[in-house]
Amino acid sequence: MKDKITAALVCLCLCLGMAACGGAEEEKPVSNVENAALVSNGTLEDGSTALAVGKTKVSYQEYKIYYYFMKSQYENVLTSDVWKYSGMKQGKKSIGEEAIEDVLRLIIQVKVIVKRAEKQGVTLAPDEKEAADYQAKKFYEKLPDSVKKENSMNVATLSSILEENRLAEKMYHIVIGKVDTGVTAEQGKAARVQLIYLKAETAAREQVKQKAQQLYQQVKASGSNFYRLARENTQAESIEYLIGGADKRKNLANAVLRLKAYEVSPVVEEQEGYYIAYCVNSSNTQINNEYKNQVVEERQTLAFQNAYKSWSEEYEVKVSKSLLVK
């Protein structure tokens, strides 16, 4: 039950990419912005206003419940000491400090989406509200008393949180329901590849190109393990991708779609840098269908991110300094 609730609470943040929530008090110098309510910057109690999105106040009690959900998903697989860890770089935030910011982003995003739903007249149907309230009640009944007390939990606040998250999810589906899901056969042709990506700044572009050529020659001459070489050199977030006809990187897409399984492409130049691709699986029906689904999901995610960005600009956000000073 807890895992399902946690997943529901964080799904929109994952979609939105955990956009930054700003400092202790972020003021947007834009006209027609709903000013934020005052927040408490001293010692926080359950009834204190921990953050505000426009005129919508979020109590410290509600914040603590959100934080519990975020924290518990990590402590299910790691010890409680995880919150003390930080990177080796001096001044880097601890995981606990980053978690606080993630919780704030999540709450802000949910509140913005809910406020937009109110503007558009979108509400939960009676059965949707009933399902959220039932889930909250069952979840609460299974919690140890110590957890309820420590996190100031009650059924009413849990129900409110789950109702708002369901409404935010409903808004998400309304937005993505308007997205074009058509993918032509040409756009949907794809291959599964491993990539080496080297970012190229304008001033050092030639040097980056030379490094890419050296890596290509290393692969061709010695048959080096491409995955290992990619892991050691790529500047992309991942190594394996589906690349196909709908990709905006046309040079890369064309090079990938010419590859047979286990072949390596020459160095491919795009505006942002240089790529070398190793074909894991060339185009087939299964990969093409998977890629078409990926294309549609990317369109939907982008549509919702753009919608959220527009909505969020309508509200000033304030966060209690007491939450950020640890």
mmCIF file of C-alpha atoms in Angstrom:
data_model
loop_
_atom_site.group_PDB
_atom_site.id
_atom_site.type_symbol
_atom_site.label_atom_id
_atom_site.label_comp_id
_atom_site.label_asym_id
_atom_site.label_seq_id
_atom_site.Cartn_x
_atom_site.Cartn_y
_atom_site.Cartn_z
ATOM 1 C CA MET A 1 0.000 0.000 0.000
ATOM 2 C CA LYS A 2 2.738 2.476 0.973
ATOM 3 C CA ASP A 3 4.695 1.805 -2.217
ATOM 4 C CA LYS A 4 1.614 2.474 -4.365
ATOM 5 C CA ILE A 5 0.911 5.743 -2.577
ATOM 6 C CA THR A 6 4.530 6.858 -2.808
ATOM 7 C CA ALA A 7 4.623 6.063 -6.515
ATOM 8 C CA ALA A 8 1.462 8.087 -7.082
ATOM 9 C CA LEU A 9 2.895 11.064 -5.217
ATOM 10 C CA VAL A 10 6.168 11.208 -7.141
ATOM 11 C CA CYS A 11 4.979 10.321 -10.653
ATOM 12 C CA LEU A 12 4.213 13.920 -11.618
ATOM 13 C CA CYS A 13 7.564 15.116 -10.304
ATOM 14 C CA LEU A 14 9.309 12.570 -12.476
ATOM 15 C CA CYS A 15 7.321 13.795 -15.446
ATOM 16 C CA LEU A 16 8.179 17.409 -14.710
ATOM 17 C CA GLY A 17 11.827 16.657 -14.071
ATOM 18 C CA MET A 18 11.845 18.074 -10.546
ATOM 19 C CA ALA A 19 12.003 21.671 -11.790
ATOM 20 C CA ALA A 20 13.774 23.975 -9.353
ATOM 21 C CA CYS A 21 11.695 25.596 -6.633
ATOM 22 C CA GLY A 22 14.008 28.535 -5.995
ATOM 23 C CA GLY A 23 15.282 29.971 -2.735
ATOM 24 C CA ALA A 24 13.622 30.536 0.583
ATOM 25 C CA GLU A 25 11.387 33.200 -0.935
ATOM 26 C CA GLU A 26 11.067 33.312 -4.709
ATOM 27 C CA GLU A 27 9.304 36.354 -6.109
ATOM 28 C CA LYS A 28 8.410 36.489 -9.799
ATOM 29 C CA PRO A 29 8.634 40.010 -11.237
ATOM 30 C CA VAL A 30 5.690 39.437 -13.566
ATOM 31 C CA SER A 31 2.380 41.296 -13.650
ATOM 32 C CA ASN A 32 -0.854 39.442 -12.911
ATOM 33 C CA VAL A 33 0.929 36.982 -10.652
ATOM 34 C CA GLU A 34 -0.966 35.773 -7.607
ATOM 35 C CA ASN A 35 1.085 36.941 -4.627
ATOM 36 C CA ALA A 36 2.091 34.271 -2.136
ATOM 37 C CA ALA A 37 0.696 34.178 1.376
ATOM 38 C CA LEU A 38 3.057 34.813 4.264
ATOM 39 C CA VAL A 39 5.063 31.851 5.566
ATOM 40 C CA SER A 40 6.457 31.120 9.030
ATOM 41 C CA ASN A 41 10.218 31.583 9.267
ATOM 42 C CA GLY A 42 10.629 30.770 12.945
ATOM 43 C CA THR A 43 10.074 27.503 14.804
ATOM 44 C CA LEU A 44 7.599 25.441 12.781
ATOM 45 C CA GLU A 45 4.645 23.732 14.410
ATOM 46 C CA ASP A 46 1.999 21.584 12.746
ATOM 47 C CA GLY A 47 -0.239 24.566 12.056
ATOM 48 C CA SER A 48 2.548 26.822 10.775
ATOM 49 C CA THR A 49 2.574 27.797 7.102
ATOM 50 C CA ALA A 50 5.637 26.049 5.703
ATOM 51 C CA LEU A 51 5.216 27.214 2.115
ATOM 52 C CA ALA A 52 2.749 29.056 -0.036
ATOM 53 C CA VAL A 53 1.867 28.816 -3.713
ATOM 54 C CA GLY A 54 -0.014 31.995 -4.429
ATOM 55 C CA LYS A 55 -2.686 32.305 -1.767
ATOM 56 C CA THR A 56 -2.651 28.547 -1.126
ATOM 57 C CA LYS A 57 -1.008 27.765 2.218
ATOM 58 C CA VAL A 58 0.707 24.476 3.017
ATOM 59 C CA SER A 59 0.968 23.596 6.682
ATOM 60 C CA TYR A 60 4.050 22.111 8.283
ATOM 61 C CA GLN A 61 1.909 19.082 9.102
ATOM 62 C CA GLU A 62 1.183 18.501 5.401
ATOM 63 C CA TYR A 63 4.848 19.011 4.537
ATOM 64 C CA LYS A 64 5.879 16.384 7.117
ATOM 65 C CA ILE A 65 3.532 13.809 5.590
ATOM 66 C CA TYR A 66 4.914 14.422 2.099
ATOM 67 C CA TYR A 67 8.417 14.171 3.504
ATOM 68 C CA TYR A 68 7.544 10.864 5.173
ATOM 69 C CA PHE A 69 6.469 9.387 1.828
ATOM 70 C CA MET A 70 9.633 10.584 0.114
ATOM 71 C CA LYS A 71 11.876 9.400 2.944
ATOM 72 C CA SER A 72 10.287 5.997 3.357
ATOM 73 C CA GLN A 73 10.819 5.015 -0.267
ATOM 74 C CA TYR A 74 14.578 5.240 0.295
ATOM 75 C CA GLU A 75 14.652 3.682 3.738
ATOM 76 C CA ASN A 76 12.855 0.631 2.367
ATOM 77 C CA VAL A 77 16.094 -0.276 0.597
ATOM 78 C CA LEU A 78 18.727 1.762 2.476
ATOM 79 C CA THR A 79 19.466 2.507 6.131
ATOM 80 C CA SER A 80 18.420 5.770 7.767
ATOM 81 C CA ASP A 81 22.068 6.901 7.580
ATOM 82 C CA VAL A 82 21.551 7.579 3.861
ATOM 83 C CA TRP A 83 20.341 11.110 4.757
ATOM 84 C CA LYS A 84 23.795 12.080 6.017
ATOM 85 C CA TYR A 85 25.647 11.104 2.853
ATOM 86 C CA SER A 86 26.877 13.643 0.341
ATOM 87 C CA GLY A 87 29.226 13.633 -2.628
ATOM 88 C CA MET A 88 32.972 13.966 -2.283
ATOM 89 C CA LYS A 89 32.854 17.530 -3.625
ATOM 90 C CA GLN A 90 33.167 20.078 -0.833
ATOM 91 C CA GLY A 91 29.943 21.930 -0.149
ATOM 92 C CA LYS A 92 27.766 19.359 -1.891
ATOM 93 C CA LYS A 93 24.333 18.929 -0.336
ATOM 94 C CA SER A 94 23.568 15.808 1.652
ATOM 95 C CA ILE A 95 20.924 13.417 0.384
ATOM 96 C CA GLY A 96 18.731 14.591 3.238
ATOM 97 C CA GLU A 97 19.010 18.224 2.109
ATOM 98 C CA GLU A 98 18.273 17.247 -1.478
ATOM 99 C CA ALA A 99 15.250 15.268 -0.297
ATOM 100 C CA ILE A 100 13.847 18.367 1.402
ATOM 101 C CA GLU A 101 14.117 20.289 -1.850
ATOM 102 C CA ASP A 102 12.545 17.412 -3.779
ATOM 103 C CA VAL A 103 9.593 17.361 -1.378
ATOM 104 C CA LEU A 104 9.153 21.111 -1.751
ATOM 105 C CA ARG A 105 9.192 20.808 -5.531
ATOM 106 C CA LEU A 106 6.639 18.024 -5.400
ATOM 107 C CA ILE A 107 4.267 19.983 -3.183
ATOM 108 C CA ILE A 108 4.647 23.144 -5.277
ATOM 109 C CA GLN A 109 3.946 21.234 -8.479
ATOM 110 C CA VAL A 110 0.861 19.542 -7.074
ATOM 111 C CA LYS A 111 -0.504 22.837 -5.721
ATOM 112 C CA VAL A 112 0.064 24.640 -9.042
ATOM 113 C CA ILE A 113 -1.697 21.883 -10.974
ATOM 114 C CA VAL A 114 -4.594 21.785 -8.513
ATOM 115 C CA LYS A 115 -5.002 25.558 -8.752
ATOM 116 C CA ARG A 116 -5.120 25.251 -12.529
ATOM 117 C CA ALA A 117 -7.727 22.509 -12.237
ATOM 118 C CA GLU A 118 -9.883 24.862 -10.167
ATOM 119 C CA LYS A 119 -9.569 27.531 -12.877
ATOM 120 C CA GLN A 120 -10.669 25.065 -15.528
ATOM 121 C CA GLY A 121 -13.467 23.637 -13.429
ATOM 122 C CA VAL A 122 -11.882 20.187 -13.273
ATOM 123 C CA THR A 123 -12.844 18.190 -10.175
ATOM 124 C CA LEU A 124 -12.797 14.615 -8.964
ATOM 125 C CA ALA A 125 -15.891 12.585 -9.662
ATOM 126 C CA PRO A 126 -17.601 11.189 -6.529
ATOM 127 C CA ASP A 127 -16.170 7.705 -7.142
ATOM 128 C CA GLU A 128 -12.643 9.117 -7.637
ATOM 129 C CA LYS A 129 -12.850 11.067 -4.385
ATOM 130 C CA GLU A 130 -14.240 8.034 -2.584
ATOM 131 C CA ALA A 131 -11.377 5.855 -3.877
ATOM 132 C CA ALA A 132 -8.761 8.355 -2.645
ATOM 133 C CA ASP A 133 -10.408 8.622 0.773
ATOM 134 C CA TYR A 134 -10.670 4.849 1.092
ATOM 135 C CA GLN A 135 -6.994 4.455 0.211
ATOM 136 C CA ALA A 136 -6.048 7.065 2.806
ATOM 137 C CA LYS A 137 -8.143 5.390 5.497
ATOM 138 C CA LYS A 138 -6.694 1.915 4.829
ATOM 139 C CA PHE A 139 -3.162 3.287 4.732
ATOM 140 C CA TYR A 140 -3.639 5.119 8.018
ATOM 141 C CA GLU A 141 -5.027 2.031 9.753
ATOM 142 C CA LYS A 142 -1.875 0.043 8.918
ATOM 143 C CA LEU A 143 0.577 2.641 10.221
ATOM 144 C CA PRO A 144 2.240 2.115 13.610
ATOM 145 C CA ASP A 145 1.133 4.621 16.232
ATOM 146 C CA SER A 146 4.700 5.864 16.548
ATOM 147 C CA VAL A 147 4.780 6.835 12.851
ATOM 148 C CA LYS A 148 1.397 8.564 13.093
ATOM 149 C CA LYS A 149 2.579 10.592 16.065
ATOM 150 C CA GLU A 150 6.005 11.469 14.690
ATOM 151 C CA ASN A 151 4.563 12.679 11.371
ATOM 152 C CA SER A 152 1.355 14.239 12.743
ATOM 153 C CA MET A 153 -0.754 12.027 10.512
ATOM 154 C CA ASN A 154 -4.505 11.869 10.468
ATOM 155 C CA VAL A 155 -7.024 10.541 7.968
ATOM 156 C CA ALA A 156 -8.305 13.981 6.981
ATOM 157 C CA THR A 157 -4.889 15.298 5.899
ATOM 158 C CA LEU A 158 -3.977 12.037 4.171
ATOM 159 C CA SER A 159 -7.274 12.113 2.273
ATOM 160 C CA SER A 160 -6.684 15.705 1.197
ATOM 161 C CA ILE A 161 -3.187 14.866 -0.073
ATOM 162 C CA LEU A 162 -4.338 11.845 -2.046
ATOM 163 C CA GLU A 163 -7.336 13.702 -3.479
ATOM 164 C CA GLU A 164 -5.087 16.510 -4.717
ATOM 165 C CA ASN A 165 -2.637 14.071 -6.260
ATOM 166 C CA ARG A 166 -5.455 12.266 -8.043
ATOM 167 C CA LEU A 167 -6.719 15.595 -9.332
ATOM 168 C CA ALA A 168 -3.202 16.499 -10.521
ATOM 169 C CA GLU A 169 -3.014 13.148 -12.285
ATOM 170 C CA LYS A 170 -6.396 13.846 -13.880
ATOM 171 C CA MET A 171 -5.098 17.162 -15.200
ATOM 172 C CA TYR A 172 -2.083 15.363 -16.604
ATOM 173 C CA HIS A 173 -4.301 13.005 -18.569
ATOM 174 C CA ILE A 174 -6.438 15.902 -19.824
ATOM 175 C CA VAL A 175 -3.339 17.618 -21.222
ATOM 176 C CA ILE A 176 -1.768 14.546 -22.801
ATOM 177 C CA GLY A 177 -5.134 13.514 -24.214
ATOM 178 C CA LYS A 178 -4.795 16.372 -26.697
ATOM 179 C CA VAL A 179 -1.378 15.234 -27.980
ATOM 180 C CA ASP A 180 -1.046 13.886 -31.509
ATOM 181 C CA THR A 181 -0.264 10.179 -31.218
ATOM 182 C CA GLY A 182 0.237 9.550 -34.915
ATOM 183 C CA VAL A 183 3.620 8.139 -35.929
ATOM 184 C CA THR A 184 4.258 7.323 -39.586
ATOM 185 C CA ALA A 185 6.110 4.204 -40.688
ATOM 186 C CA GLU A 186 9.114 6.334 -41.621
ATOM 187 C CA GLN A 187 9.115 8.151 -38.281
ATOM 188 C CA GLY A 188 8.668 4.884 -36.382
ATOM 189 C CA LYS A 189 11.566 2.953 -37.874
ATOM 190 C CA ALA A 190 14.236 2.563 -35.186
ATOM 191 C CA ALA A 191 17.214 0.632 -33.862
ATOM 192 C CA ARG A 192 18.545 -0.079 -30.384
ATOM 193 C CA VAL A 193 22.038 1.356 -29.998
ATOM 194 C CA GLN A 194 24.748 2.152 -27.513
ATOM 195 C CA LEU A 195 26.091 5.687 -27.835
ATOM 196 C CA ILE A 196 29.250 7.584 -27.099
ATOM 197 C CA TYR A 197 28.384 11.276 -26.937
ATOM 198 C CA LEU A 198 30.896 14.089 -26.628
ATOM 199 C CA LYS A 199 29.518 17.554 -26.055
ATOM 200 C CA ALA A 200 31.115 20.188 -28.271
ATOM 201 C CA GLU A 201 31.398 23.797 -27.198
ATOM 202 C CA THR A 202 31.968 26.215 -30.067
ATOM 203 C CA ALA A 203 35.450 27.225 -28.913
ATOM 204 C CA ALA A 204 36.764 23.672 -28.595
ATOM 205 C CA ARG A 205 34.771 21.922 -31.298
ATOM 206 C CA GLU A 206 37.742 20.730 -33.335
ATOM 207 C CA GLN A 207 39.445 19.196 -30.287
ATOM 208 C CA VAL A 208 36.268 17.326 -29.372
ATOM 209 C CA LYS A 209 35.953 16.046 -32.923
ATOM 210 C CA GLN A 210 39.528 14.764 -32.808
ATOM 211 C CA LYS A 211 38.831 12.924 -29.554
ATOM 212 C CA ALA A 212 35.735 11.346 -31.090
ATOM 213 C CA GLN A 213 37.783 10.198 -34.087
ATOM 214 C CA GLN A 214 40.391 8.678 -31.753
ATOM 215 C CA LEU A 215 37.691 6.735 -29.904
ATOM 216 C CA TYR A 216 36.267 5.514 -33.206
ATOM 217 C CA GLN A 217 39.683 4.317 -34.352
ATOM 218 C CA GLN A 218 40.191 2.610 -30.995
ATOM 219 C CA VAL A 219 36.968 0.651 -31.467
ATOM 220 C CA LYS A 220 37.714 -0.252 -35.091
ATOM 221 C CA ALA A 221 41.371 -1.188 -34.577
ATOM 222 C CA SER A 222 41.166 -3.241 -31.428
ATOM 223 C CA GLY A 223 37.570 -4.366 -31.239
ATOM 224 C CA SER A 224 37.402 -2.787 -27.787
ATOM 225 C CA ASN A 225 34.320 -3.435 -25.733
ATOM 226 C CA PHE A 226 32.044 -0.629 -26.887
ATOM 227 C CA TYR A 227 29.948 -0.543 -23.719
ATOM 228 C CA ARG A 228 33.034 -0.143 -21.526
ATOM 229 C CA LEU A 229 34.394 2.572 -23.798
ATOM 230 C CA ALA A 230 31.041 4.352 -23.762
ATOM 231 C CA ARG A 231 30.767 4.116 -19.981
ATOM 232 C CA GLU A 232 34.218 5.671 -19.602
ATOM 233 C CA ASN A 233 33.784 8.458 -22.158
ATOM 234 C CA THR A 234 30.185 9.361 -22.894
ATOM 235 C CA GLN A 235 28.712 12.607 -21.628
ATOM 236 C CA ALA A 236 25.132 11.432 -22.021
ATOM 237 C CA GLU A 237 23.016 10.354 -19.057
ATOM 238 C CA SER A 238 22.692 6.791 -20.369
ATOM 239 C CA ILE A 239 24.444 4.523 -22.829
ATOM 240 C CA GLU A 240 21.656 2.550 -24.506
ATOM 241 C CA TYR A 241 18.890 4.234 -26.506
ATOM 242 C CA LEU A 242 16.251 3.669 -29.143
ATOM 243 C CA ILE A 243 17.022 6.011 -32.043
ATOM 244 C CA GLY A 244 14.670 6.364 -34.974
ATOM 245 C CA GLY A 245 13.137 8.448 -37.714
ATOM 246 C CA ALA A 246 11.328 10.876 -35.401
ATOM 247 C CA ASP A 247 14.566 11.960 -33.742
ATOM 248 C CA LYS A 248 15.446 15.612 -34.304
ATOM 249 C CA ARG A 249 19.107 14.627 -34.632
ATOM 250 C CA LYS A 250 18.717 13.728 -38.284
ATOM 251 C CA ASN A 251 22.382 12.941 -38.971
ATOM 252 C CA LEU A 252 22.451 10.526 -36.041
ATOM 253 C CA ALA A 253 19.136 8.910 -36.967
ATOM 254 C CA ASN A 254 20.222 8.376 -40.573
ATOM 255 C CA ALA A 255 23.539 6.870 -39.482
ATOM 256 C CA VAL A 256 21.895 4.546 -36.948
ATOM 257 C CA LEU A 257 19.261 3.277 -39.366
ATOM 258 C CA ARG A 258 21.955 2.279 -41.868
ATOM 259 C CA LEU A 259 23.694 0.052 -39.323
ATOM 260 C CA LYS A 260 23.352 -3.703 -39.140
ATOM 261 C CA ALA A 261 23.494 -5.491 -35.803
ATOM 262 C CA TYR A 262 26.922 -5.236 -34.118
ATOM 263 C CA GLU A 263 28.179 -2.563 -36.521
ATOM 264 C CA VAL A 264 29.716 0.716 -35.375
ATOM 265 C CA SER A 265 28.961 4.024 -37.065
ATOM 266 C CA PRO A 266 31.596 6.555 -38.049
ATOM 267 C CA VAL A 267 31.692 9.742 -35.991
ATOM 268 C CA VAL A 268 28.406 11.596 -36.471
ATOM 269 C CA GLU A 269 28.264 15.368 -36.091
ATOM 270 C CA GLU A 270 25.262 17.195 -34.660
ATOM 271 C CA GLN A 271 24.950 20.787 -33.510
ATOM 272 C CA GLU A 272 25.390 19.835 -29.840
ATOM 273 C CA GLY A 273 28.360 17.525 -30.350
ATOM 274 C CA TYR A 274 29.617 14.219 -31.751
ATOM 275 C CA TYR A 275 28.264 10.683 -31.557
ATOM 276 C CA ILE A 276 29.496 7.159 -32.205
ATOM 277 C CA ALA A 277 26.790 4.481 -32.317
ATOM 278 C CA TYR A 278 27.003 0.718 -31.860
ATOM 279 C CA CYS A 279 23.979 -1.190 -33.122
ATOM 280 C CA VAL A 280 22.644 -3.685 -30.593
ATOM 281 C CA ASN A 281 19.496 -4.545 -32.582
ATOM 282 C CA SER A 282 18.636 -3.240 -36.014
ATOM 283 C CA SER A 283 15.110 -2.294 -36.985
ATOM 284 C CA ASN A 284 12.397 -4.917 -36.461
ATOM 285 C CA THR A 285 8.701 -4.916 -35.647
ATOM 286 C CA GLN A 286 9.152 -5.160 -31.879
ATOM 287 C CA ILE A 287 11.728 -2.355 -31.703
ATOM 288 C CA ASN A 288 9.707 -0.138 -34.032
ATOM 289 C CA ASN A 289 6.589 -0.552 -31.903
ATOM 290 C CA GLU A 290 8.572 0.182 -28.736
ATOM 291 C CA TYR A 291 10.020 3.268 -30.366
ATOM 292 C CA LYS A 292 6.611 4.520 -31.511
ATOM 293 C CA ASN A 293 5.403 4.275 -27.909
ATOM 294 C CA GLN A 294 8.515 6.155 -26.772
ATOM 295 C CA VAL A 295 7.875 8.931 -29.299
ATOM 296 C CA VAL A 296 4.291 9.364 -28.116
ATOM 297 C CA GLU A 297 5.356 9.377 -24.449
ATOM 298 C CA GLU A 298 7.999 12.019 -25.179
ATOM 299 C CA ARG A 299 5.407 14.206 -26.925
ATOM 300 C CA GLN A 300 3.050 13.812 -23.986
ATOM 301 C CA THR A 301 5.734 14.607 -21.429
ATOM 302 C CA LEU A 302 6.823 17.705 -23.353
ATOM 303 C CA ALA A 303 3.222 18.882 -23.711
ATOM 304 C CA PHE A 304 2.645 18.581 -19.975
ATOM 305 C CA GLN A 305 5.956 20.214 -19.084
ATOM 306 C CA ASN A 306 5.101 23.169 -21.320
ATOM 307 C CA ALA A 307 1.607 23.430 -19.830
ATOM 308 C CA TYR A 308 2.970 23.307 -16.291
ATOM 309 C CA LYS A 309 5.591 25.959 -17.042
ATOM 310 C CA SER A 310 2.848 28.287 -18.237
ATOM 311 C CA TRP A 311 0.665 27.596 -15.176
ATOM 312 C CA SER A 312 3.509 28.008 -12.678
ATOM 313 C CA GLU A 313 4.289 31.505 -13.960
ATOM 314 C CA GLU A 314 0.947 32.676 -12.577
ATOM 315 C CA TYR A 315 1.926 32.158 -8.929
ATOM 316 C CA GLU A 316 4.500 33.547 -6.561
ATOM 317 C CA VAL A 317 6.058 30.882 -4.340
ATOM 318 C CA LYS A 318 7.402 31.353 -0.826
ATOM 319 C CA VAL A 319 9.173 28.706 1.269
ATOM 320 C CA SER A 320 9.936 28.940 4.979
ATOM 321 C CA LYS A 321 13.604 29.588 5.649
ATOM 322 C CA SER A 322 13.284 27.144 8.546
ATOM 323 C CA LEU A 323 12.885 24.282 6.077
ATOM 324 C CA LEU A 324 15.942 25.187 4.039
ATOM 325 C CA VAL A 325 18.378 25.971 6.872
ATOM 326 C CA LYS A 326 19.573 22.625 8.220
#
